[in-house]
Tab-separated table of C-alpha atoms in Angstrom:
chain	number	residue	atom	x	y	z
A	12	MET	CA	-0.744	-12.996	-16.832
A	13	ASN	CA	-1.374	-15.874	-14.598
A	14	ASP	CA	-4.887	-17.848	-15.531
A	15	THR	CA	-5.578	-17.895	-11.916
A	16	HIS	CA	-5.690	-14.146	-11.656
A	17	LEU	CA	-7.489	-13.335	-14.870
A	18	PRO	CA	-10.538	-14.601	-16.698
A	19	SER	CA	-10.430	-17.255	-19.233
A	20	GLU	CA	-11.330	-16.740	-22.639
A	21	GLY	CA	-14.888	-16.905	-24.244
A	22	LEU	CA	-17.110	-15.705	-21.163
A	23	GLY	CA	-18.019	-12.200	-22.297
A	24	SER	CA	-16.448	-9.704	-24.422
A	25	THR	CA	-16.101	-6.929	-21.856
A	26	ARG	CA	-13.912	-8.897	-19.329
A	27	PRO	CA	-10.077	-8.876	-19.686
A	28	SER	CA	-8.146	-11.935	-20.516
A	29	ARG	CA	-4.779	-13.417	-20.568
A	30	ARG	CA	-5.034	-13.137	-24.315
A	31	THR	CA	-6.126	-9.567	-23.757
A	32	VAL	CA	-3.175	-9.056	-21.764
A	33	LEU	CA	-0.864	-10.541	-24.243
A	34	ARG	CA	-2.339	-8.330	-27.210
A	35	ALA	CA	-1.997	-5.222	-24.653
A	36	LEU	CA	1.836	-6.129	-24.451
A	37	ALA	CA	1.947	-6.504	-27.908
A	38	TYR	CA	0.388	-3.126	-28.479
A	39	THR	CA	2.487	-1.215	-26.171
A	40	GLY	CA	5.851	-3.211	-26.410
A	41	ALA	CA	7.285	-4.953	-23.633
A	42	GLY	CA	9.485	-1.920	-23.042
A	43	ALA	CA	6.722	0.384	-22.526
A	44	ALA	CA	4.516	-2.233	-20.533
A	45	PHE	CA	7.234	-3.383	-18.232
A	46	GLY	CA	10.511	-1.315	-18.994
A	47	THR	CA	9.111	1.994	-18.352
A	48	SER	CA	7.216	0.809	-15.721
A	49	LEU	CA	10.327	0.618	-13.154
A	50	ILE	CA	9.734	3.971	-11.777
A	51	GLY	CA	10.495	5.278	-8.245
A	52	CYS	CA	7.478	6.463	-6.174
A	53	SER	CA	8.884	9.684	-5.959
A	54	ALA	CA	8.984	10.391	-9.564
A	55	GLY	CA	5.523	11.799	-10.565
A	56	SER	CA	4.513	11.571	-14.497
A	57	GLY	CA	1.437	13.620	-13.394
A	58	GLY	CA	-0.245	11.895	-16.529
A	59	THR	CA	-3.823	11.227	-16.575
A	60	GLY	CA	-4.906	9.132	-19.812
A	61	ALA	CA	-6.498	10.542	-22.992
A	62	ALA	CA	-9.502	8.332	-23.713
A	63	ASP	CA	-12.465	10.157	-25.540
A	64	VAL	CA	-14.988	10.662	-22.703
A	65	ALA	CA	-17.917	13.124	-23.139
A	66	LYS	CA	-17.161	16.380	-21.119
A	67	GLY	CA	-20.121	17.193	-18.668
A	68	PRO	CA	-20.529	20.620	-16.906
A	69	GLY	CA	-17.806	20.068	-14.339
A	70	PRO	CA	-17.289	21.137	-10.802
A	71	GLY	CA	-20.473	22.749	-9.449
A	72	GLY	CA	-22.591	21.660	-12.106
A	73	TYR	CA	-24.245	18.615	-10.916
A	74	ALA	CA	-26.727	17.491	-8.313
A	75	LEU	CA	-24.154	16.944	-5.939
A	76	ASP	CA	-20.734	18.170	-5.341
A	77	LEU	CA	-18.543	15.718	-7.367
A	78	GLY	CA	-15.520	16.938	-6.528
A	79	GLY	CA	-13.154	17.137	-9.822
A	80	TYR	CA	-15.534	15.416	-11.916
A	81	GLN	CA	-15.791	16.675	-15.166
A	82	GLY	CA	-17.532	13.751	-17.036
A	83	PRO	CA	-21.123	13.222	-18.515
A	84	VAL	CA	-24.202	14.047	-16.069
A	85	PRO	CA	-24.885	10.492	-14.403
A	86	ARG	CA	-27.711	8.928	-16.467
A	87	THR	CA	-31.630	8.724	-15.156
A	88	SER	CA	-32.263	5.264	-15.949
A	89	GLN	CA	-32.238	2.732	-12.937
A	90	MET	CA	-28.954	1.144	-11.971
A	91	THR	CA	-27.002	-0.531	-9.352
A	92	LEU	CA	-23.345	0.495	-8.599
A	93	ARG	CA	-21.524	-2.549	-6.802
A	94	VAL	CA	-18.635	-1.511	-4.714
A	95	LEU	CA	-16.135	-3.938	-2.995
A	96	ARG	CA	-13.725	-2.970	-0.517
A	97	ALA	CA	-12.236	-4.059	3.153
A	98	ASP	CA	-14.645	-4.016	6.370
A	99	THR	CA	-13.178	-1.413	8.267
A	100	SER	CA	-13.934	0.296	11.812
A	101	PRO	CA	-17.550	1.160	12.854
A	102	PRO	CA	-16.806	4.734	12.602
A	103	VAL	CA	-15.237	4.275	8.885
A	104	ASN	CA	-18.155	1.888	7.852
A	105	ASP	CA	-20.385	4.719	9.007
A	106	TRP	CA	-18.814	7.312	6.781
A	107	TYR	CA	-19.257	5.277	3.897
A	108	ALA	CA	-23.012	4.323	4.571
A	109	LYS	CA	-23.661	8.417	5.155
A	110	ALA	CA	-21.728	8.918	1.936
A	111	PHE	CA	-23.353	6.423	-0.222
A	112	ALA	CA	-27.018	7.518	1.106
A	113	ALA	CA	-26.130	11.015	0.091
A	114	PHE	CA	-25.106	10.264	-3.306
A	115	HIS	CA	-28.471	8.205	-3.646
A	116	ALA	CA	-30.270	11.280	-2.376
A	117	ALA	CA	-28.793	13.061	-5.470
A	118	PHE	CA	-29.327	10.432	-7.903
A	119	PRO	CA	-32.282	8.503	-6.695
A	120	ASN	CA	-32.082	6.257	-9.722
A	121	ILE	CA	-28.675	4.767	-8.672
A	122	LYS	CA	-28.510	2.214	-6.027
A	123	ILE	CA	-25.309	1.304	-4.226
A	124	ALA	CA	-24.505	-2.099	-3.114
A	125	GLU	CA	-21.614	-2.456	-0.878
A	126	GLU	CA	-19.683	-5.713	0.056
A	127	ARG	CA	-17.136	-5.749	2.438
A	128	VAL	CA	-14.599	-8.567	3.147
A	129	PRO	CA	-11.794	-9.188	5.609
A	130	PHE	CA	-9.077	-6.915	4.785
A	131	GLY	CA	-6.433	-9.817	4.025
A	132	SER	CA	-8.749	-11.428	1.517
A	133	LEU	CA	-9.717	-8.431	-0.283
A	134	GLN	CA	-7.250	-8.555	-3.196
A	135	GLN	CA	-7.688	-12.337	-3.696
A	136	LYS	CA	-11.750	-11.503	-3.735
A	137	VAL	CA	-10.867	-8.967	-6.371
A	138	GLN	CA	-8.923	-11.180	-8.381
A	139	VAL	CA	-11.910	-14.171	-8.175
A	140	TYR	CA	-14.265	-11.490	-9.291
A	141	ILE	CA	-12.470	-10.504	-12.145
A	142	GLN	CA	-11.715	-13.943	-13.029
A	143	SER	CA	-15.718	-14.580	-12.964
A	144	GLY	CA	-16.477	-12.013	-15.404
A	145	ASP	CA	-18.811	-10.325	-13.146
A	146	ALA	CA	-16.887	-7.947	-10.934
A	147	PRO	CA	-18.417	-5.042	-9.073
A	148	ASP	CA	-18.021	-1.786	-10.749
A	149	ILE	CA	-15.733	-0.070	-8.118
A	150	MET	CA	-13.438	-2.397	-6.141
A	151	MET	CA	-10.729	-1.390	-3.362
A	152	GLY	CA	-7.048	-1.983	-4.987
A	153	ARG	CA	-3.724	-0.789	-4.403
A	154	THR	CA	-1.162	1.639	-5.823
A	155	ASP	CA	1.579	-1.206	-5.657
A	156	LEU	CA	-0.817	-3.364	-7.845
A	157	THR	CA	-1.511	-0.487	-10.554
A	158	ALA	CA	0.877	-2.052	-13.277
A	159	TYR	CA	-0.935	-5.112	-12.725
A	160	TYR	CA	-4.424	-3.375	-13.254
A	161	GLY	CA	-2.741	-1.869	-16.464
A	162	ALA	CA	-1.278	-5.068	-18.261
A	163	GLY	CA	-4.546	-6.662	-17.570
A	164	LYS	CA	-6.587	-3.768	-18.879
A	165	LEU	CA	-8.747	-4.131	-15.764
A	166	ALA	CA	-9.163	-0.652	-14.716
A	167	VAL	CA	-10.787	2.165	-16.665
A	168	PRO	CA	-8.494	5.436	-16.660
A	169	LEU	CA	-9.810	8.073	-14.652
A	170	GLY	CA	-7.998	11.019	-15.972
A	171	PRO	CA	-10.456	11.740	-18.796
A	172	TYR	CA	-13.208	12.302	-16.261
A	173	LEU	CA	-11.335	14.177	-13.831
A	174	THR	CA	-10.149	17.874	-14.265
A	175	ALA	CA	-6.493	18.873	-14.503
A	176	ASP	CA	-6.792	20.869	-11.180
A	177	PHE	CA	-7.987	17.939	-9.239
A	178	VAL	CA	-5.266	15.648	-10.372
A	179	ARG	CA	-2.807	18.564	-9.731
A	180	LYS	CA	-3.987	18.562	-6.204
A	181	GLN	CA	-2.988	14.998	-5.261
A	182	ARG	CA	0.684	14.395	-4.286
A	183	ALA	CA	2.584	13.971	-7.049
A	184	SER	CA	4.245	10.381	-5.864
A	185	VAL	CA	0.857	9.207	-5.013
A	186	VAL	CA	-0.313	10.019	-8.898
A	187	ASP	CA	2.789	8.251	-9.978
A	188	GLY	CA	1.956	5.376	-7.754
A	189	ALA	CA	-1.560	5.231	-9.475
A	190	SER	CA	-0.519	5.629	-13.070
A	191	VAL	CA	0.691	3.578	-15.715
A	192	ASN	CA	2.199	4.818	-19.101
A	193	GLY	CA	0.468	8.328	-18.391
A	194	ASP	CA	-3.091	6.951	-17.250
A	195	LEU	CA	-4.203	7.556	-14.208
A	196	LEU	CA	-5.930	3.985	-13.271
A	197	VAL	CA	-6.682	4.135	-9.525
A	198	MET	CA	-8.112	7.039	-7.835
A	199	PRO	CA	-5.679	8.877	-5.454
A	200	TRP	CA	-6.921	7.789	-2.193
A	201	GLU	CA	-4.464	7.837	0.535
A	202	ASP	CA	-0.771	7.432	1.389
A	203	GLY	CA	1.426	4.837	3.209
A	204	ILE	CA	3.791	6.170	5.721
A	205	PRO	CA	5.477	3.612	7.833
A	206	MET	CA	6.839	4.629	11.417
A	207	VAL	CA	8.492	3.070	14.307
A	208	VAL	CA	6.463	3.597	17.699
A	209	PHE	CA	7.936	3.054	21.077
A	210	ASN	CA	6.651	2.586	24.156
A	211	LEU	CA	8.823	4.816	26.886
A	212	ASP	CA	7.627	2.945	29.890
A	213	LEU	CA	8.923	-0.356	28.595
A	214	PHE	CA	12.413	1.138	27.746
A	215	ALA	CA	12.575	2.728	30.995
A	216	LYS	CA	11.895	-0.749	32.369
A	217	ALA	CA	14.455	-2.305	30.215
A	218	LYS	CA	16.756	0.636	31.258
A	219	VAL	CA	17.617	1.212	27.484
A	220	ASP	CA	17.651	4.865	25.666
A	221	PRO	CA	14.927	5.644	23.580
A	222	PRO	CA	15.788	6.477	20.051
A	223	ALA	CA	16.949	10.172	19.472
A	224	GLU	CA	14.281	12.686	18.987
A	225	LEU	CA	14.330	13.879	15.408
A	226	THR	CA	13.359	17.248	13.888
A	227	PRO	CA	11.482	17.134	10.273
A	228	ARG	CA	14.975	18.588	9.106
A	229	GLN	CA	16.715	15.472	10.560
A	230	VAL	CA	14.737	12.542	9.035
A	231	THR	CA	17.468	11.259	6.871
A	232	SER	CA	19.914	10.927	9.526
A	233	GLY	CA	17.844	8.876	12.164
A	234	TRP	CA	19.323	5.570	12.983
A	235	THR	CA	20.478	2.820	10.737
A	236	VAL	CA	19.155	-0.834	10.831
A	237	ASP	CA	22.297	-1.926	12.542
A	238	ASP	CA	21.058	0.754	15.159
A	239	PHE	CA	17.715	-0.783	15.160
A	240	LEU	CA	18.403	-4.271	15.942
A	241	ALA	CA	21.059	-3.381	18.711
A	242	THR	CA	18.378	-1.388	20.040
A	243	LEU	CA	16.004	-4.483	20.190
A	244	GLY	CA	18.950	-6.541	21.492
A	245	ARG	CA	19.566	-4.432	24.500
A	246	LEU	CA	15.516	-4.233	24.869
A	247	LYS	CA	15.089	-7.995	24.823
A	248	GLU	CA	18.087	-8.468	27.698
A	249	GLY	CA	16.479	-5.348	29.607
A	250	LEU	CA	12.999	-6.920	29.602
A	251	ALA	CA	14.087	-10.373	30.749
A	252	ARG	CA	15.869	-8.858	33.651
A	253	SER	CA	12.664	-7.284	34.457
A	254	GLY	CA	11.406	-10.776	35.134
A	255	ASP	CA	8.234	-10.444	32.957
A	256	GLN	CA	8.936	-13.100	30.260
A	257	SER	CA	5.888	-12.299	27.988
A	258	LEU	CA	7.205	-9.004	27.013
A	259	PHE	CA	8.886	-8.770	23.189
A	260	ALA	CA	11.440	-6.071	22.059
A	261	LEU	CA	9.212	-5.690	18.707
A	262	GLU	CA	5.671	-6.263	18.016
A	263	ALA	CA	4.653	-9.240	15.584
A	264	SER	CA	3.654	-7.514	12.498
A	265	THR	CA	0.083	-6.115	12.273
A	266	LEU	CA	0.226	-5.338	8.551
A	267	GLY	CA	-1.994	-7.828	6.331
A	268	ASN	CA	-2.973	-10.699	8.017
A	269	GLY	CA	-0.132	-10.393	10.612
A	270	GLY	CA	2.786	-11.978	11.582
A	271	PRO	CA	5.877	-12.739	9.278
A	272	GLY	CA	5.596	-12.827	5.582
A	273	SER	CA	2.024	-11.238	5.555
A	274	ASN	CA	3.038	-8.100	3.706
A	275	TYR	CA	6.330	-8.161	1.806
A	276	GLY	CA	5.475	-4.880	0.053
A	277	GLY	CA	4.532	-2.826	3.042
A	278	PHE	CA	7.128	-4.502	5.783
A	279	GLU	CA	9.384	-7.510	5.200
A	280	GLY	CA	10.485	-5.903	1.520
A	281	HIS	CA	11.871	-3.159	3.486
A	282	PHE	CA	14.596	-5.002	4.864
A	283	ILE	CA	15.822	-5.883	1.464
A	284	ARG	CA	15.358	-2.850	-0.759
A	285	MET	CA	17.016	-0.364	2.098
A	286	MET	CA	20.399	-2.343	1.444
A	287	GLY	CA	20.119	-1.153	-2.282
A	288	ASP	CA	20.772	1.805	-4.174
A	289	PRO	CA	18.650	3.045	-7.429
A	290	GLN	CA	21.276	5.434	-8.238
A	291	ALA	CA	24.215	2.767	-8.506
A	292	ALA	CA	24.820	1.046	-11.689
A	293	LYS	CA	22.401	-0.966	-13.196
A	294	THR	CA	24.648	-3.805	-13.506
A	295	SER	CA	25.609	-3.466	-9.569
A	296	ASP	CA	24.467	-5.510	-6.784
A	297	GLU	CA	23.138	-2.305	-4.849
A	298	TYR	CA	21.056	-1.496	-8.002
A	299	ARG	CA	19.620	-5.035	-7.922
A	300	THR	CA	18.907	-5.253	-4.718
A	301	TRP	CA	16.768	-2.385	-4.699
A	302	ALA	CA	15.016	-3.055	-7.985
A	303	ALA	CA	14.118	-6.665	-7.070
A	304	VAL	CA	13.406	-7.633	-10.544
A	305	ASP	CA	15.096	-6.767	-13.913
A	306	GLU	CA	14.112	-3.779	-15.786
A	307	ALA	CA	12.123	-5.658	-18.333
A	308	GLY	CA	10.028	-6.989	-15.169
A	309	ARG	CA	10.567	-10.625	-16.308
A	310	LYS	CA	13.530	-11.734	-14.098
A	311	ALA	CA	14.049	-11.961	-10.331
A	312	SER	CA	17.229	-14.115	-10.415
A	313	GLY	CA	19.954	-11.959	-9.520
A	314	TYR	CA	17.848	-9.527	-7.739
A	315	LEU	CA	15.778	-10.834	-5.033
A	316	ASP	CA	18.724	-13.151	-4.426
A	317	SER	CA	21.350	-10.428	-4.588
A	318	ASN	CA	23.772	-10.230	-2.107
A	319	GLY	CA	22.246	-7.220	-0.743
A	320	ALA	CA	18.852	-8.761	-0.554
A	321	ILE	CA	20.764	-11.903	1.309
A	322	GLN	CA	22.088	-9.625	3.729
A	323	GLY	CA	18.755	-7.597	4.094
A	324	MET	CA	16.948	-10.858	4.846
A	325	ARG	CA	19.696	-12.148	7.076
A	326	ASN	CA	18.767	-8.709	9.667
A	327	TYR	CA	15.265	-9.753	9.112
A	328	GLN	CA	15.665	-13.247	10.321
A	329	LYS	CA	17.870	-12.343	13.289
A	330	LEU	CA	14.201	-10.754	14.607
A	331	PHE	CA	13.406	-14.366	15.121
A	332	GLN	CA	16.438	-16.044	15.641
A	333	ASP	CA	17.195	-13.969	18.610
A	334	GLY	CA	13.736	-14.013	19.943
A	335	LEU	CA	13.118	-10.298	19.362
A	336	THR	CA	9.881	-10.559	17.936
A	337	PRO	CA	6.961	-13.585	17.870
A	338	LYS	CA	7.419	-16.363	14.835
A	339	GLY	CA	3.539	-15.828	14.620
A	340	ALA	CA	0.874	-13.272	14.519
A	341	VAL	CA	-0.023	-11.752	17.629
A	342	PRO	CA	-2.793	-8.911	17.443
A	343	LYS	CA	-2.126	-5.565	19.146
A	344	GLN	CA	1.120	-6.453	21.372
A	345	PHE	CA	2.343	-2.456	21.174
A	346	ALA	CA	-1.040	-1.220	21.803
A	347	GLY	CA	-1.624	-3.530	24.511
A	348	GLY	CA	1.610	-2.714	26.334
A	349	GLN	CA	3.368	-6.255	25.645
A	350	ALA	CA	5.781	-4.912	23.012
A	351	ALA	CA	8.503	-2.050	23.348
A	352	MET	CA	8.470	-0.981	19.730
A	353	GLY	CA	6.009	-1.557	16.525
A	354	TRP	CA	6.711	-0.971	13.027
A	355	GLU	CA	3.329	0.278	11.882
A	356	ALA	CA	1.540	2.670	9.693
A	357	ILE	CA	1.320	6.387	10.247
A	358	ALA	CA	-2.584	5.579	10.124
A	359	LEU	CA	-2.507	3.817	13.380
A	360	ILE	CA	-0.287	6.511	15.207
A	361	ASN	CA	-3.103	8.887	14.363
A	362	ARG	CA	-5.721	6.879	15.731
A	363	TYR	CA	-3.527	6.380	18.923
A	364	THR	CA	-3.047	10.339	19.054
A	365	GLY	CA	-6.623	11.587	17.938
A	366	SER	CA	-9.163	8.544	18.833
A	367	PRO	CA	-10.331	8.427	22.525
A	368	ALA	CA	-11.069	4.535	22.220
A	369	ASP	CA	-7.399	4.159	20.758
A	370	LYS	CA	-5.323	6.169	23.195
A	371	LEU	CA	-2.581	4.072	24.671
A	372	LYS	CA	-2.159	3.751	28.415
A	373	PHE	CA	1.514	4.387	28.477
A	374	GLU	CA	3.992	7.073	27.468
A	375	TRP	CA	4.814	6.412	24.118
A	376	GLY	CA	6.774	8.231	21.341
A	377	ALA	CA	7.424	7.761	17.282
A	378	THR	CA	10.411	7.988	14.921
A	379	VAL	CA	11.269	6.831	11.481
A	380	VAL	CA	12.035	3.886	10.086
A	381	PRO	CA	15.559	2.408	10.064
A	382	ARG	CA	17.542	3.295	6.841
A	383	GLY	CA	20.320	0.824	5.164
A	384	THR	CA	22.181	2.200	2.062
A	385	THR	CA	19.185	3.926	1.162
A	386	PHE	CA	16.036	5.947	3.441
A	387	PHE	CA	13.443	3.362	1.932
A	388	GLY	CA	9.822	3.887	2.739
A	389	CYS	CA	7.528	4.274	-0.218
A	390	ASN	CA	4.719	2.152	0.751
A	391	GLN	CA	1.508	0.515	-0.819
A	392	ALA	CA	-1.673	2.310	-0.275
A	393	GLU	CA	-5.309	1.601	-0.897
A	394	ALA	CA	-6.803	3.211	-4.074
A	395	PRO	CA	-10.356	2.369	-5.732
A	396	PHE	CA	-10.448	1.827	-9.072
A	397	VAL	CA	-13.496	1.333	-11.778
A	398	TRP	CA	-13.246	-1.995	-13.482
A	399	THR	CA	-13.251	-1.986	-17.314
A	400	GLY	CA	-16.386	-4.560	-17.444
A	401	SER	CA	-18.426	-2.156	-15.812
A	402	LYS	CA	-21.534	-0.959	-17.578
A	403	ASN	CA	-21.760	2.390	-15.594
A	404	GLN	CA	-18.452	3.589	-15.642
A	405	ALA	CA	-19.126	7.489	-15.606
A	406	GLU	CA	-21.547	6.561	-12.710
A	407	ALA	CA	-19.045	4.753	-11.135
A	408	VAL	CA	-16.100	7.560	-11.586
A	409	ALA	CA	-18.486	10.234	-10.462
A	410	LEU	CA	-19.200	8.324	-7.300
A	411	LEU	CA	-15.700	7.947	-6.547
A	412	ALA	CA	-15.032	11.695	-7.495
A	413	PHE	CA	-17.857	12.634	-4.779
A	414	LEU	CA	-16.064	10.395	-2.087
A	415	CYS	CA	-13.161	12.425	-2.812
A	416	ASN	CA	-14.581	16.173	-2.705
A	417	ASP	CA	-12.962	18.299	-0.291
A	418	LYS	CA	-15.758	17.837	2.485
A	419	ASN	CA	-15.245	13.767	2.089
A	420	ARG	CA	-11.887	14.033	2.126
A	421	VAL	CA	-11.529	15.768	5.525
A	422	GLY	CA	-14.240	13.393	6.978
A	423	TYR	CA	-13.042	10.073	5.830
A	424	HIS	CA	-9.349	11.073	7.020
A	425	THR	CA	-10.608	12.254	10.185
A	426	VAL	CA	-12.066	8.747	11.290
A	427	ARG	CA	-9.977	6.537	9.183
A	428	GLY	CA	-6.594	8.300	10.303
A	429	SER	CA	-4.906	7.321	7.059
A	430	VAL	CA	-2.796	10.092	5.362
A	431	PRO	CA	-4.374	12.005	2.559
A	432	ALA	CA	-3.352	11.794	-0.723
A	433	ARG	CA	-3.692	15.848	-0.962
A	434	ASP	CA	-1.355	18.106	0.898
A	435	ASP	CA	-3.930	20.802	1.015
A	436	ILE	CA	-6.111	18.692	2.833
A	437	ILE	CA	-3.560	18.200	5.932
A	438	PRO	CA	-4.255	21.363	7.732
A	439	SER	CA	-7.637	20.641	7.930
A	440	LEU	CA	-6.914	17.562	10.180
A	441	PRO	CA	-5.422	18.620	13.548
A	442	VAL	CA	-3.912	15.770	14.002
A	443	TYR	CA	-1.113	16.340	11.525
A	444	ALA	CA	0.171	19.149	14.146
A	445	GLY	CA	1.645	16.204	16.467
A	446	LYS	CA	5.264	16.024	16.225
A	447	ALA	CA	5.192	12.463	15.085
A	448	GLN	CA	3.012	13.159	12.361
A	449	GLN	CA	4.907	16.029	11.322
A	450	LEU	CA	7.875	13.619	11.274
A	451	GLY	CA	6.301	11.190	9.198
A	452	LEU	CA	5.389	13.861	6.631
A	453	ALA	CA	8.862	15.157	6.393
A	454	ALA	CA	10.191	11.481	6.052
A	455	ALA	CA	7.870	10.885	3.143
A	456	LYS	CA	9.041	13.466	1.081
A	457	HIS	CA	12.774	11.704	1.344
A	458	PHE	CA	11.722	8.143	0.894
A	459	VAL	CA	13.359	6.088	-1.869
A	460	GLY	CA	10.480	4.141	-3.679
A	461	ALA	CA	10.227	1.012	-5.204
A	462	PRO	CA	9.897	0.223	-8.726
A	463	LYS	CA	6.574	-0.967	-10.229
A	464	THR	CA	6.114	-4.117	-11.859
A	465	ALA	CA	2.789	-5.860	-14.103
A	466	GLY	CA	4.036	-8.895	-12.242
A	467	TRP	CA	3.902	-7.798	-8.874
A	468	SER	CA	1.154	-9.768	-7.707
A	469	ASP	CA	2.357	-12.866	-8.309
A	470	TYR	CA	6.097	-11.855	-7.210
A	471	SER	CA	5.004	-10.517	-3.979
A	472	THR	CA	2.922	-13.613	-3.509
A	473	ALA	CA	5.981	-15.890	-3.630
A	474	ALA	CA	8.130	-13.531	-1.818
A	475	ASN	CA	5.701	-13.494	1.365
A	476	SER	CA	6.079	-17.341	1.511
A	477	ALA	CA	9.952	-17.551	1.456
A	478	ILE	CA	9.790	-14.939	4.317
A	479	ARG	CA	7.582	-17.348	6.268
A	480	ASN	CA	9.967	-19.989	5.749
A	481	ILE	CA	13.201	-17.504	6.480
A	482	ALA	CA	11.829	-16.306	9.905
A	483	LEU	CA	11.120	-19.911	10.769
A	484	GLY	CA	14.779	-20.327	10.247
A	485	ALA	CA	15.118	-21.532	6.549
A	486	ASP	CA	18.905	-20.823	4.885
A	487	VAL	CA	18.532	-17.366	3.656
A	488	ALA	CA	20.698	-17.534	0.663
A	489	THR	CA	19.040	-21.185	-0.410
A	490	THR	CA	15.393	-19.723	0.132
A	491	LEU	CA	15.974	-16.747	-1.602
A	492	HIS	CA	17.661	-18.473	-4.579
A	493	GLU	CA	14.865	-20.845	-5.006
A	494	THR	CA	12.389	-18.093	-4.714
A	495	ALA	CA	14.109	-15.915	-7.368
A	496	THR	CA	14.008	-19.338	-9.557
A	497	LYS	CA	10.397	-19.772	-8.918
A	498	VAL	CA	9.524	-16.001	-9.720
A	499	ASP	CA	11.389	-16.398	-12.751
A	500	GLY	CA	9.044	-18.823	-14.036
A	501	LEU	CA	5.921	-16.856	-12.779
A	502	LEU	CA	6.951	-13.858	-14.865
A	503	LYS	CA	7.247	-16.167	-18.026
A	504	LYS	CA	3.925	-15.300	-18.727
A	505	TYR	CA	4.637	-11.635	-19.268
A	506	ARG	CA	7.395	-12.492	-22.186
């Protein structure tokens, strides 16, 4: 594990350290720690951990509806729970404030101190805090980093604090993404479903036919990546003929901090992994392209720079070489009517649909993301975890469980717009009656997911840097070969 990401030795017995990580790997065995973590997001393990946690009265037995919590009754001693999360829109911030106030009212001895940071800085802040040995009790993490939290023993297994019924209600793919070796390490919070949105007014202006309308049963027969690129090309030509040179065919990525190389897991990596196939022979180029790292999670050479990966990144580079999208970050190009298409999370589409403040001022539609060899789409999603160094672990889990009770889940997703991790919540959210939302939910059931590796934090950071260079014109094959070699070096710490 990277010393810059984990604490050094000797700063406190509760902090995980590089040596702790290595001891954990030695205990579990490299195969268990990494090899069996290479699981597609669609494969649900359903494991919840088996740590020895005292059981409390369970649902209905506490001073507040703690949802699926079955741990001990929160203590009556004075304490403060520190919570770190990304800053969000005012309505979502207000939801958090009211929920925290309700929890404090029920348990007056427990104060909640919240720290909010910009979204793009959150994961770096988490790492800095862990390295300091004085991290908040609850931190907002991500499902694609679960294996990293597990390898470093950074997250408290939540399963023993929760009822089996609560875990069963969560979408299996989300539980799988939130678990490592049977331990539920991050709280299922929301799901990530990418979609493509399109501005029908700009399609008409460019005299280009919009994507074919699909029914939920047709989600796997939508457009290919070649269709996608060809449509963007026609849009560019048509918009240029209109005389408005400010318009783009595809908006700049809005994920992460925006622009190229800002979110390999959420956007750019799709162009690589869609060219692979998890069902192909493990020695094949197709399998290596999908996996992106070897089965032990220690080698990227031959995977990140496979022939399929190179082709996928050449498709991505075409977006910039052909002037289909900006080479830098430009906020809200699609919402502002300056781009004909956008590659966005369904959460944003929900806000276009359900929030008067976000209502688009043009006719628009949405369809599935393009497919390559596979229909890749499993995405990262926010998911909070309880730090193993917390002295108030049961109370921290109780707070998370409160935030995940039925009423709070409906309230959160109403203001946030994100996809619930529970299918039984969906009918309570009218926005999901929409065509686009029904299509997105159907697509999520068919998406091919990504494997999980403990070194994903290091890996994605290196990949993001390479992608920025590729977007600016660097030779694809050379850049991927060099980056794969660099990642090999970063993964040595896991041996």
